[in-house]
Amino acid sequence: MKIDVTINGRERSFDVPPNTLLLNLLRERLDLTGSKYGCGIGECGACTLLLDGEPVLGCMTLAVDCDGRTVETIEGLGDGDGLHPIQEAYLEEGAVQCGFCTPGFIMTTKALLEEEPNPSEAEIREYLKGNVCRCTGYVNIVAAVQSAAGKMR
Amino acid sequence: MNPINKHNTHIVMPFEYHQPATVRAAVEILRKHPGAKPLAGGTDLVPKMKQRLLEPKHVVNLKKIPELSVVEDRGDAVYIGAAVRLREIEKSETIRRRLPLLSSCVRSIGSVQIRNMGTLGGNVCNASPAADGALGLVALEATVHIAGPGGERQVEAKSFFEGPGLTVLGEDELVTGFTVPVPTEDTGTCFISVGRTALDISTISIAVALTMDGDRVKDAKVVLGSVAPTPIRLADAEKQLKGKTLTEKLVEDTAMKVSESIKPITDIRGTAEYRREASRGMAVEAITKAWREGRTQR
Ligand SMILES: Cc1cc2nc3c(=O)[nH]c(=O)nc-3n(C[C@H](O)[C@H](O)[C@H](O)COP(=O)(O)OP(=O)(O)OC[C@H]3O[C@@H](n4cnc5c(N)ncnc54)[C@H](O)[C@@H]3O)c2cc1C
Ligand code: FES
Ligand code: FES
């Protein structure tokens, strides 16, 4: 099936079988391997990306369902040279260890800060509930979100 | 391709994809292709397809059907289309103000990502005994609107479910939406759920709606999730409350009745004993909160 999707600002056309998942299209056809495959069934958030600006799970989204829509992944955040303030904040606060969960966390954080530029710790923890990190213990991640919020205000 | 798909990385089996623009067209596709599956948010369906528990040859996306995506305040009721996403329900000022019980049921589902994808229709049609949205609709005595080849029909939410994963829906039928009566001003409501982890589905959940005249209970609804094959209303507990003046003692007694009248099972999320014990504490809290809210809203 033919689909047109805007990915990180670039309009693209594909011909995909309906059983293709958005995450596989990104990782296998476009080599956009920032979004990660963790569980594949909605429980870890490592595949989180923004679809029409909202955080969804690439591992459970059919590519054909994205026809005419806009996808944003971690690769779309920086400008090529500099990092996005959220990426900077995650590095500065030690919120990245192995880094496997980081792209998912950062995309969810971006959506959160667009909705609520000044979230409380409780709001941050609630919004990031669908993202799992096996390394950091979340304290540094919460600090990174708060620091990013400061940078972006 | 790996036929076992152990790591859930792909949907192994191919299928034909349909994207109808009207309910009529969707029903026609379902009728023509027995075994076809409607797809809303896919948060229940897609994992099942990846795990090869379900392998439909036809998938019918419902999200391109405008009439399934409306939320409408109709005065004494709110109409919610089946394909309205959970996050839209959560954000809807109308639903927050007029159906706070449903609003809190929906807010407790999964994560932001799951709620951006999942729909109320999917939550109900999946018919999990743990479905939080379904629990709210049963407690609020919602009507389920169904469309099929023969036309439309309506079913009360509490009669819609027949068991885990089982509903009254025919293979060629669709849920189009829900009419949810707005509780009267003197009604207080409360929803509580307990899960193992932040993201897990509920181990046990309860929704209570009390219509109060001062401290006297005019009407009561007590509904539990994850303690039976479907969400269930506890008629015995409701009867114990109706017409009585609420006291702490009556709350305790009713909570005891709740825990006695359920027949929970032991599964990976909790033991029957745990559920029985938890239901009592949760009932005390839910009835007390609904009582306070019903009293102060007068
Ligand atoms: C990580 C995770 C956490 C979750 N947590 C919770 C939770 O806390 N509480 C909870 O209740 N649920 C939870 N769920 C389950 C799920 O997200 C919800 O039930 C959601 O509302 C399903 O909606 P959907 O639109 O994604 O359904 P889909 O997956 O699209 O559909 C579900 C089923 O219903 C059928 N269907 C869908 N719409 C219709 C319709 N209009 N007419 C007829 N049939 C239809 C489909 O064919 C399918 O069989 C969770 C799921 C995941 C993956
Ligand atoms: S890989 Fe998508 S949620 Fe885990
Ligand atoms: S940094 Fe390793 S999983 Fe989060």
Short mmCIF file of C-alpha atoms and ligand atoms in Angstrom, two decimals:
data_model
loop_
_atom_site.label_atom_id
_atom_site.label_comp_id
_atom_site.label_asym_id
_atom_site.label_seq_id
_atom_site.Cartn_x
_atom_site.Cartn_y
_atom_site.Cartn_z
CA MET A 1 0.00 0.00 0.00
CA LYS A 2 1.26 3.46 -0.92
CA ILE A 3 1.67 5.94 1.90
CA ASP A 4 3.04 9.48 2.30
CA VAL A 5 4.57 10.30 5.66
CA THR A 6 6.48 13.37 6.80
CA ILE A 7 9.41 12.09 8.84
CA ASN A 8 11.53 14.60 10.74
CA GLY A 9 10.39 17.36 8.41
CA ARG A 10 10.94 15.48 5.13
CA GLU A 11 8.06 14.21 3.05
CA ARG A 12 8.55 10.60 2.06
CA SER A 13 6.60 8.06 0.03
CA PHE A 14 6.66 4.33 0.62
CA ASP A 15 5.00 1.22 -0.65
CA VAL A 16 4.59 -1.06 2.35
CA PRO A 17 2.72 -4.27 3.15
CA PRO A 18 -0.05 -3.52 5.69
CA ASN A 19 1.61 -5.65 8.37
CA THR A 20 4.64 -3.31 8.49
CA LEU A 21 5.03 -1.56 11.82
CA LEU A 22 6.12 2.06 11.90
CA LEU A 23 9.14 1.16 14.03
CA ASN A 24 10.32 -1.41 11.48
CA LEU A 25 9.86 1.04 8.62
CA LEU A 26 12.05 3.56 10.44
CA ARG A 27 14.72 1.15 11.60
CA GLU A 28 14.92 -1.24 8.66
CA ARG A 29 14.12 0.89 5.61
CA LEU A 30 15.41 4.29 6.72
CA ASP A 31 18.17 3.25 9.13
CA LEU A 32 16.65 5.58 11.70
CA THR A 33 17.70 3.35 14.56
CA GLY A 34 17.28 5.94 17.33
CA SER A 35 13.85 4.61 18.31
CA LYS A 36 14.52 1.32 20.06
CA TYR A 37 12.90 -2.08 20.08
CA GLY A 38 12.50 -3.12 23.71
CA CYS A 39 9.48 -5.27 24.46
CA GLY A 40 7.47 -4.90 21.25
CA ILE A 41 4.18 -5.03 23.17
CA GLY A 42 3.69 -1.58 24.66
CA GLU A 43 5.28 -2.00 28.05
CA CYS A 44 8.66 -0.25 27.91
CA GLY A 45 8.29 2.95 25.87
CA ALA A 46 11.71 2.57 24.19
CA CYS A 47 10.01 2.98 20.79
CA THR A 48 8.21 6.22 21.73
CA LEU A 49 8.04 8.76 18.91
CA LEU A 50 5.76 11.67 18.12
CA LEU A 51 2.90 11.11 15.68
CA ASP A 52 1.28 14.44 14.78
CA GLY A 53 3.06 15.79 17.86
CA GLU A 54 1.78 13.21 20.31
CA PRO A 55 3.82 10.45 21.92
CA VAL A 56 2.84 6.98 20.66
CA LEU A 57 4.53 3.60 20.44
CA GLY A 58 6.17 2.81 17.10
CA CYS A 59 6.20 -0.91 17.90
CA MET A 60 2.40 -1.12 17.86
CA THR A 61 1.56 1.41 15.13
CA LEU A 62 0.89 0.20 11.60
CA ALA A 63 2.86 2.17 9.01
CA VAL A 64 -0.25 2.33 6.80
CA ASP A 65 -2.04 4.09 9.66
CA CYS A 66 0.50 6.94 9.36
CA ASP A 67 -0.47 7.88 5.80
CA GLY A 68 -0.69 11.67 5.55
CA ARG A 69 0.69 12.18 9.04
CA THR A 70 3.82 13.60 10.64
CA VAL A 71 6.38 11.50 12.49
CA GLU A 72 9.14 12.91 14.66
CA THR A 73 11.94 10.78 16.08
CA ILE A 74 15.00 11.49 18.19
CA GLU A 75 16.98 11.99 14.97
CA GLY A 76 14.86 15.05 14.23
CA LEU A 77 15.69 16.87 17.45
CA GLY A 78 19.20 18.21 17.03
CA ASP A 79 20.07 20.54 14.16
CA GLY A 80 22.97 18.41 12.92
CA ASP A 81 25.63 20.18 14.96
CA GLY A 82 24.06 21.15 18.28
CA LEU A 83 21.90 19.08 20.57
CA HIS A 84 18.35 19.92 21.57
CA PRO A 85 18.08 21.43 25.10
CA ILE A 86 16.37 18.25 26.31
CA GLN A 87 19.25 16.12 25.01
CA GLU A 88 21.75 18.47 26.69
CA ALA A 89 19.86 18.29 29.97
CA TYR A 90 19.79 14.47 29.93
CA LEU A 91 23.57 14.37 29.41
CA GLU A 92 24.32 17.04 32.01
CA GLU A 93 22.17 15.43 34.70
CA GLY A 94 23.58 11.93 34.22
CA ALA A 95 20.19 10.71 33.05
CA VAL A 96 21.84 8.55 30.38
CA GLN A 97 23.69 5.39 31.31
CA CYS A 98 23.43 2.60 28.75
CA GLY A 99 21.20 4.93 26.73
CA PHE A 100 18.81 2.32 25.40
CA CYS A 101 15.76 3.98 26.95
CA THR A 102 16.91 7.55 26.29
CA PRO A 103 15.39 8.27 22.86
CA GLY A 104 11.99 7.15 24.14
CA PHE A 105 12.31 9.20 27.31
CA ILE A 106 13.40 12.28 25.41
CA MET A 107 10.50 12.11 22.96
CA THR A 108 8.01 11.72 25.81
CA THR A 109 9.72 14.60 27.63
CA LYS A 110 9.37 16.79 24.55
CA ALA A 111 5.62 16.15 24.43
CA LEU A 112 5.30 16.81 28.15
CA LEU A 113 7.11 20.14 28.01
CA GLU A 114 5.06 21.26 25.05
CA GLU A 115 1.89 20.54 27.01
CA GLU A 116 3.14 21.74 30.38
CA PRO A 117 6.26 23.95 30.33
CA ASN A 118 6.60 23.85 34.12
CA PRO A 119 5.69 20.37 35.37
CA SER A 120 5.93 19.29 39.01
CA GLU A 121 7.88 16.18 39.95
CA ALA A 122 4.62 14.25 40.34
CA GLU A 123 3.48 15.36 36.87
CA ILE A 124 6.82 14.34 35.37
CA ARG A 125 6.70 10.90 36.96
CA GLU A 126 3.10 10.38 35.86
CA TYR A 127 3.77 11.46 32.27
CA LEU A 128 6.90 9.31 31.99
CA LYS A 129 5.21 6.27 33.54
CA GLY A 130 5.18 4.42 30.21
CA ASN A 131 8.95 4.67 29.80
CA VAL A 132 11.10 2.15 31.62
CA CYS A 133 14.77 2.61 32.51
CA ARG A 134 16.79 -0.28 33.87
CA CYS A 135 19.86 1.80 34.73
CA THR A 136 19.33 5.20 36.27
CA GLY A 137 16.67 4.77 38.93
CA TYR A 138 14.73 7.75 37.48
CA VAL A 139 16.01 10.42 39.92
CA ASN A 140 18.41 11.85 37.36
CA ILE A 141 15.79 11.60 34.65
CA VAL A 142 13.37 13.71 36.68
CA ALA A 143 16.18 16.21 37.30
CA ALA A 144 16.92 16.28 33.56
CA VAL A 145 13.31 17.04 32.70
CA GLN A 146 13.26 19.87 35.25
CA SER A 147 16.51 21.26 33.91
CA ALA A 148 15.27 21.00 30.31
CA ALA A 149 12.10 22.82 31.32
CA GLY A 150 14.29 25.65 32.67
CA LYS A 151 16.37 25.81 29.48
CA MET A 152 13.30 25.95 27.27
CA ARG A 153 11.30 28.56 29.16
CA MET B 1 11.02 -14.39 8.61
CA ASN B 2 11.10 -15.97 12.02
CA PRO B 3 7.83 -17.87 12.31
CA ILE B 4 7.92 -17.87 16.10
CA ASN B 5 8.51 -14.14 16.45
CA LYS B 6 9.80 -14.63 19.97
CA HIS B 7 10.74 -11.02 20.45
CA ASN B 8 7.54 -9.51 19.11
CA THR B 9 9.40 -7.58 16.46
CA HIS B 10 6.97 -8.13 13.58
CA ILE B 11 3.45 -9.02 12.66
CA VAL B 12 4.30 -12.27 10.95
CA MET B 13 1.18 -12.98 8.92
CA PRO B 14 0.12 -10.66 6.12
CA PHE B 15 -3.40 -9.27 6.06
CA GLU B 16 -5.55 -7.08 3.90
CA TYR B 17 -6.06 -3.57 5.25
CA HIS B 18 -9.32 -1.65 4.92
CA GLN B 19 -9.92 1.98 5.69
CA PRO B 20 -13.65 2.67 5.37
CA ALA B 21 -15.01 6.20 5.76
CA THR B 22 -18.47 5.26 7.04
CA VAL B 23 -19.97 2.84 9.54
CA ARG B 24 -22.05 1.32 6.77
CA ALA B 25 -18.96 0.57 4.67
CA ALA B 26 -17.14 -0.87 7.69
CA VAL B 27 -20.02 -3.20 8.50
CA GLU B 28 -20.16 -4.30 4.87
CA ILE B 29 -16.46 -5.24 4.98
CA LEU B 30 -16.97 -7.21 8.20
CA ARG B 31 -19.93 -9.00 6.67
CA LYS B 32 -18.01 -9.91 3.53
CA HIS B 33 -14.96 -11.19 5.37
CA PRO B 34 -15.86 -13.37 8.35
CA GLY B 35 -13.05 -13.21 10.91
CA ALA B 36 -12.07 -9.67 9.94
CA LYS B 37 -10.98 -7.58 12.93
CA PRO B 38 -11.79 -3.93 13.59
CA LEU B 39 -8.69 -1.90 14.49
CA ALA B 40 -9.01 1.16 16.68
CA GLY B 41 -5.92 2.12 18.70
CA GLY B 42 -4.47 -1.35 18.30
CA THR B 43 -3.12 -1.42 21.87
CA ASP B 44 -4.91 -4.70 22.55
CA LEU B 45 -5.13 -6.07 19.01
CA VAL B 46 -1.60 -5.44 17.71
CA PRO B 47 0.23 -7.17 20.61
CA LYS B 48 -2.07 -10.16 20.10
CA MET B 49 -1.23 -10.21 16.40
CA LYS B 50 2.49 -9.92 17.13
CA GLN B 51 2.29 -12.74 19.64
CA ARG B 52 0.36 -14.77 17.07
CA LEU B 53 -2.63 -15.18 19.36
CA LEU B 54 -4.81 -13.66 16.65
CA GLU B 55 -4.09 -13.68 12.93
CA PRO B 56 -6.95 -11.98 11.10
CA LYS B 57 -6.78 -11.98 7.29
CA HIS B 58 -8.59 -8.64 7.18
CA VAL B 59 -8.06 -5.62 9.40
CA VAL B 60 -10.57 -2.76 9.32
CA ASN B 61 -9.25 0.58 10.59
CA LEU B 62 -12.07 2.49 12.29
CA LYS B 63 -10.18 5.72 12.86
CA LYS B 64 -11.04 7.23 9.48
CA ILE B 65 -14.78 7.17 10.25
CA PRO B 66 -15.69 10.70 11.42
CA GLU B 67 -18.96 9.68 13.11
CA LEU B 68 -17.06 7.40 15.50
CA SER B 69 -14.94 10.26 16.80
CA VAL B 70 -17.46 12.69 18.26
CA VAL B 71 -17.99 13.74 21.86
CA GLU B 72 -21.33 15.48 22.33
CA ASP B 73 -22.96 16.99 25.39
CA ARG B 74 -26.64 16.11 25.03
CA GLY B 75 -27.88 17.67 28.25
CA ASP B 76 -28.85 14.74 30.44
CA ALA B 77 -26.25 12.50 28.78
CA VAL B 78 -22.91 12.69 27.02
CA TYR B 79 -22.41 10.76 23.79
CA ILE B 80 -18.91 9.40 23.20
CA GLY B 81 -17.97 7.85 19.85
CA ALA B 82 -16.30 4.43 19.97
CA ALA B 83 -13.10 5.62 18.29
CA VAL B 84 -12.55 8.64 20.54
CA ARG B 85 -9.07 8.23 21.95
CA LEU B 86 -8.65 7.81 25.69
CA ARG B 87 -6.44 10.87 25.89
CA GLU B 88 -9.12 13.01 24.27
CA ILE B 89 -11.62 11.74 26.83
CA GLU B 90 -9.16 12.56 29.59
CA LYS B 91 -8.64 16.08 28.23
CA SER B 92 -12.30 16.76 27.45
CA GLU B 93 -13.59 19.54 29.70
CA THR B 94 -17.16 18.26 29.17
CA ILE B 95 -16.32 14.76 30.37
CA ARG B 96 -14.19 15.96 33.26
CA ARG B 97 -16.97 18.19 34.52
CA ARG B 98 -20.01 16.06 33.78
CA LEU B 99 -18.63 12.52 34.07
CA PRO B 100 -15.78 12.77 36.59
CA LEU B 101 -16.05 9.04 37.32
CA LEU B 102 -15.42 8.06 33.69
CA SER B 103 -12.67 10.65 33.51
CA SER B 104 -10.79 9.08 36.40
CA CYS B 105 -11.32 5.53 35.08
CA VAL B 106 -9.81 6.57 31.76
CA ARG B 107 -6.90 8.46 33.36
CA SER B 108 -5.83 5.28 35.11
CA ILE B 109 -5.38 3.33 31.85
CA GLY B 110 -1.80 2.50 30.84
CA SER B 111 0.50 5.40 29.99
CA VAL B 112 0.24 8.63 28.01
CA GLN B 113 1.38 6.70 24.93
CA ILE B 114 -1.27 3.99 25.43
CA ARG B 115 -3.98 6.62 25.96
CA ASN B 116 -2.91 8.55 22.86
CA MET B 117 -3.47 5.40 20.84
CA GLY B 118 -6.23 3.49 22.65
CA THR B 119 -9.95 4.20 22.40
CA LEU B 120 -12.95 3.69 24.65
CA GLY B 121 -14.56 1.39 22.07
CA GLY B 122 -11.45 -0.79 22.02
CA ASN B 123 -11.37 -0.92 25.82
CA VAL B 124 -14.97 -2.13 25.89
CA CYS B 125 -14.83 -4.51 22.90
CA ASN B 126 -11.66 -6.14 24.17
CA ALA B 127 -13.84 -7.13 27.15
CA SER B 128 -11.09 -7.65 29.68
CA PRO B 129 -12.49 -8.12 33.20
CA ALA B 130 -9.87 -5.52 34.17
CA ALA B 131 -10.91 -2.87 31.62
CA ASP B 132 -11.11 0.42 33.51
CA GLY B 133 -13.20 2.29 30.94
CA ALA B 134 -15.70 -0.56 30.80
CA LEU B 135 -16.03 -0.44 34.60
CA GLY B 136 -16.91 3.27 34.49
CA LEU B 137 -19.52 2.73 31.77
CA VAL B 138 -21.19 -0.07 33.74
CA ALA B 139 -21.26 2.06 36.91
CA LEU B 140 -22.79 4.98 35.02
CA GLU B 141 -25.38 2.74 33.35
CA ALA B 142 -24.25 3.69 29.87
CA THR B 143 -25.90 2.43 26.70
CA VAL B 144 -23.75 0.77 24.04
CA HIS B 145 -24.69 1.61 20.44
CA ILE B 146 -24.10 -1.19 17.96
CA ALA B 147 -24.30 -1.18 14.16
CA GLY B 148 -24.59 -4.29 12.01
CA PRO B 149 -25.82 -5.38 8.58
CA GLY B 150 -29.40 -5.38 9.90
CA GLY B 151 -29.19 -1.83 11.25
CA GLU B 152 -28.61 -0.44 14.71
CA ARG B 153 -29.33 -1.75 18.16
CA GLN B 154 -28.61 -0.70 21.73
CA VAL B 155 -27.52 -2.73 24.72
CA GLU B 156 -27.01 -1.73 28.36
CA ALA B 157 -23.32 -1.69 29.25
CA LYS B 158 -23.79 -4.27 32.00
CA SER B 159 -25.37 -6.72 29.53
CA PHE B 160 -22.73 -6.18 26.86
CA PHE B 161 -20.12 -8.46 28.42
CA GLU B 162 -20.40 -12.24 28.43
CA GLY B 163 -17.00 -13.28 29.75
CA PRO B 164 -13.30 -12.52 29.37
CA GLY B 165 -12.93 -11.39 25.75
CA LEU B 166 -16.57 -12.22 25.06
CA THR B 167 -19.35 -9.77 24.23
CA VAL B 168 -22.80 -9.80 22.66
CA LEU B 169 -21.25 -8.36 19.49
CA GLY B 170 -21.67 -10.41 16.31
CA GLU B 171 -18.66 -10.84 13.99
CA ASP B 172 -20.16 -8.38 11.54
CA GLU B 173 -21.12 -5.80 14.15
CA LEU B 174 -19.38 -2.68 15.39
CA VAL B 175 -19.74 -0.59 18.49
CA THR B 176 -20.38 2.95 17.29
CA GLY B 177 -20.52 4.79 20.61
CA PHE B 178 -21.83 5.17 24.13
CA THR B 179 -24.58 7.25 25.66
CA VAL B 180 -23.54 7.98 29.20
CA PRO B 181 -26.21 9.47 31.48
CA VAL B 182 -24.92 12.42 33.52
CA PRO B 183 -25.44 11.67 37.23
CA THR B 184 -27.68 14.08 39.11
CA GLU B 185 -26.12 16.94 41.09
CA ASP B 186 -26.52 15.09 44.38
CA THR B 187 -24.50 12.10 43.18
CA GLY B 188 -20.97 11.46 44.41
CA THR B 189 -18.66 9.02 42.63
CA CYS B 190 -15.31 7.39 43.22
CA PHE B 191 -13.01 5.04 41.27
CA ILE B 192 -10.06 3.20 42.81
CA SER B 193 -7.79 0.62 41.24
CA VAL B 194 -4.84 -1.32 42.51
CA GLY B 195 -2.18 -2.77 40.22
CA ARG B 196 1.19 -4.43 40.71
CA THR B 197 3.20 -1.72 38.98
CA ALA B 198 2.50 1.73 37.62
CA LEU B 199 1.72 0.45 34.13
CA ASP B 200 0.10 -2.91 34.79
CA ILE B 201 -3.62 -3.44 34.31
CA SER B 202 -5.65 -3.50 37.52
CA THR B 203 -5.44 -6.42 39.93
CA ILE B 204 -8.71 -5.20 41.32
CA SER B 205 -10.79 -2.06 40.82
CA ILE B 206 -14.00 -0.55 42.16
CA ALA B 207 -16.36 2.22 41.04
CA VAL B 208 -19.04 3.60 43.35
CA ALA B 209 -21.83 6.12 42.64
CA LEU B 210 -24.04 7.29 45.49
CA THR B 211 -27.02 9.58 45.05
CA MET B 212 -27.55 11.28 48.39
CA ASP B 213 -30.27 13.17 50.18
CA GLY B 214 -28.19 14.63 52.99
CA ASP B 215 -26.74 11.51 54.59
CA ARG B 216 -29.50 9.27 53.24
CA VAL B 217 -28.66 7.11 50.23
CA LYS B 218 -31.25 7.50 47.50
CA ASP B 219 -29.47 5.30 44.99
CA ALA B 220 -26.26 3.28 44.95
CA LYS B 221 -24.09 1.63 42.35
CA VAL B 222 -21.19 -0.56 43.33
CA VAL B 223 -19.21 -2.12 40.48
CA LEU B 224 -16.04 -4.19 40.66
CA GLY B 225 -13.44 -5.11 38.06
CA SER B 226 -11.07 -8.11 37.90
CA VAL B 227 -13.01 -10.19 40.42
CA ALA B 228 -15.29 -11.98 37.95
CA PRO B 229 -15.29 -12.85 34.21
CA THR B 230 -16.81 -9.42 33.48
CA PRO B 231 -17.14 -6.13 35.37
CA ILE B 232 -19.92 -6.83 37.90
CA ARG B 233 -22.48 -4.82 39.82
CA LEU B 234 -22.96 -6.01 43.37
CA ALA B 235 -26.72 -5.94 43.91
CA ASP B 236 -26.41 -7.12 47.53
CA ALA B 237 -24.08 -4.30 48.49
CA GLU B 238 -26.24 -1.78 46.65
CA LYS B 239 -29.36 -3.02 48.43
CA GLN B 240 -27.61 -2.69 51.76
CA LEU B 241 -27.00 1.01 51.09
CA LYS B 242 -30.23 2.08 49.41
CA GLY B 243 -32.68 4.01 51.57
CA LYS B 244 -30.34 3.99 54.58
CA THR B 245 -28.67 6.80 56.41
CA LEU B 246 -24.94 6.43 55.91
CA THR B 247 -22.78 5.92 58.97
CA GLU B 248 -19.25 4.64 59.32
CA LYS B 249 -20.72 1.37 60.57
CA LEU B 250 -22.91 0.97 57.48
CA VAL B 251 -19.89 1.67 55.27
CA GLU B 252 -17.92 -1.05 57.11
CA ASP B 253 -20.81 -3.52 56.89
CA THR B 254 -21.32 -2.85 53.19
CA ALA B 255 -17.61 -3.26 52.51
CA MET B 256 -17.78 -6.62 54.29
CA LYS B 257 -20.72 -7.54 52.07
CA VAL B 258 -18.66 -6.56 49.00
CA SER B 259 -15.82 -8.83 49.99
CA GLU B 260 -18.21 -11.69 50.79
CA SER B 261 -20.22 -11.48 47.60
CA ILE B 262 -17.33 -11.62 45.12
CA LYS B 263 -15.79 -14.86 43.91
CA PRO B 264 -12.35 -13.81 42.74
CA ILE B 265 -9.79 -16.17 41.28
CA THR B 266 -6.05 -16.49 41.80
CA ASP B 267 -4.02 -15.47 38.78
CA ILE B 268 -0.62 -13.97 37.99
CA ARG B 269 -1.77 -10.55 39.25
CA GLY B 270 -2.97 -11.61 42.69
CA THR B 271 -4.50 -14.34 44.81
CA ALA B 272 -8.21 -14.75 45.51
CA GLU B 273 -7.53 -14.04 49.23
CA TYR B 274 -5.67 -10.87 48.38
CA ARG B 275 -8.50 -9.65 46.16
CA ARG B 276 -11.11 -10.44 48.79
CA GLU B 277 -9.17 -8.58 51.47
CA ALA B 278 -8.31 -5.66 49.19
CA SER B 279 -11.92 -5.31 48.04
CA ARG B 280 -13.02 -4.57 51.59
CA GLY B 281 -10.53 -1.77 52.17
CA MET B 282 -11.14 -0.33 48.72
CA ALA B 283 -14.91 -0.43 49.26
CA VAL B 284 -14.60 1.51 52.53
CA GLU B 285 -12.53 4.16 50.81
CA ALA B 286 -14.67 4.39 47.66
CA ILE B 287 -18.01 4.51 49.48
CA THR B 288 -16.71 7.10 51.95
CA LYS B 289 -15.37 9.34 49.20
CA ALA B 290 -18.55 9.07 47.12
CA TRP B 291 -20.59 9.83 50.24
CA ARG B 292 -18.63 13.01 51.02
CA GLU B 293 -18.79 14.15 47.43
CA GLY B 294 -22.53 13.44 47.11
CA ARG B 295 -23.22 15.34 50.32
CA THR B 296 -21.18 18.42 49.43
CA GLN B 297 -22.49 18.72 45.91
CA ARG B 298 -25.98 19.52 47.01
C1 LIG C 1 1.15 -1.52 28.29
C2 LIG C 1 -0.34 -1.56 28.32
C3 LIG C 1 -1.03 -1.12 29.45
C4 LIG C 1 -2.42 -1.17 29.50
N1 LIG C 1 -3.05 -0.73 30.63
C5 LIG C 1 -4.40 -0.78 30.70
C6 LIG C 1 -5.07 -0.35 31.88
O1 LIG C 1 -4.45 0.09 32.85
N2 LIG C 1 -6.43 -0.44 31.92
C7 LIG C 1 -7.15 -0.92 30.87
O2 LIG C 1 -8.37 -0.97 30.97
N3 LIG C 1 -6.53 -1.32 29.74
C8 LIG C 1 -5.18 -1.27 29.63
N4 LIG C 1 -4.55 -1.70 28.48
C9 LIG C 1 -5.35 -2.27 27.39
C10 LIG C 1 -5.72 -1.31 26.23
O3 LIG C 1 -4.78 -0.31 26.08
C11 LIG C 1 -7.10 -0.67 26.41
O4 LIG C 1 -8.06 -1.68 26.59
C12 LIG C 1 -7.49 0.20 25.19
O5 LIG C 1 -8.58 1.00 25.55
C13 LIG C 1 -7.86 -0.61 23.97
O6 LIG C 1 -8.31 0.27 22.95
P1 LIG C 1 -7.76 0.20 21.46
O7 LIG C 1 -8.47 1.25 20.72
O8 LIG C 1 -6.29 0.25 21.43
O9 LIG C 1 -8.27 -1.25 21.05
P2 LIG C 1 -7.85 -2.19 19.82
O10 LIG C 1 -6.63 -2.93 20.17
O11 LIG C 1 -7.84 -1.43 18.55
O12 LIG C 1 -9.11 -3.17 19.83
C14 LIG C 1 -9.36 -4.06 20.88
C15 LIG C 1 -10.37 -5.12 20.43
O13 LIG C 1 -11.65 -4.55 20.22
C16 LIG C 1 -12.05 -4.64 18.86
N5 LIG C 1 -12.65 -3.33 18.55
C17 LIG C 1 -12.08 -2.12 18.73
N6 LIG C 1 -12.96 -1.14 18.47
C18 LIG C 1 -14.13 -1.75 18.13
C19 LIG C 1 -15.44 -1.27 17.76
N7 LIG C 1 -15.71 0.06 17.71
N8 LIG C 1 -16.40 -2.17 17.47
C20 LIG C 1 -16.12 -3.51 17.54
N9 LIG C 1 -14.92 -4.02 17.88
C21 LIG C 1 -13.93 -3.15 18.18
C22 LIG C 1 -10.80 -5.00 18.08
O14 LIG C 1 -11.12 -5.78 16.96
C23 LIG C 1 -10.01 -5.77 19.11
O15 LIG C 1 -10.44 -7.10 19.14
C24 LIG C 1 -3.15 -1.65 28.39
C25 LIG C 1 -2.47 -2.07 27.24
C26 LIG C 1 -1.08 -2.03 27.19
C27 LIG C 1 -0.38 -2.49 25.95
S1 FES C 2 9.22 -1.57 22.24
FE1 FES C 2 7.44 -0.41 22.07
S2 FES C 2 6.80 -0.24 24.11
FE2 FES C 2 8.49 -1.58 24.29
S1 FES C 3 19.93 4.31 30.70
FE1 FES C 3 19.95 2.17 30.49
S2 FES C 3 17.85 1.70 30.39
FE2 FES C 3 17.82 3.76 30.88
#
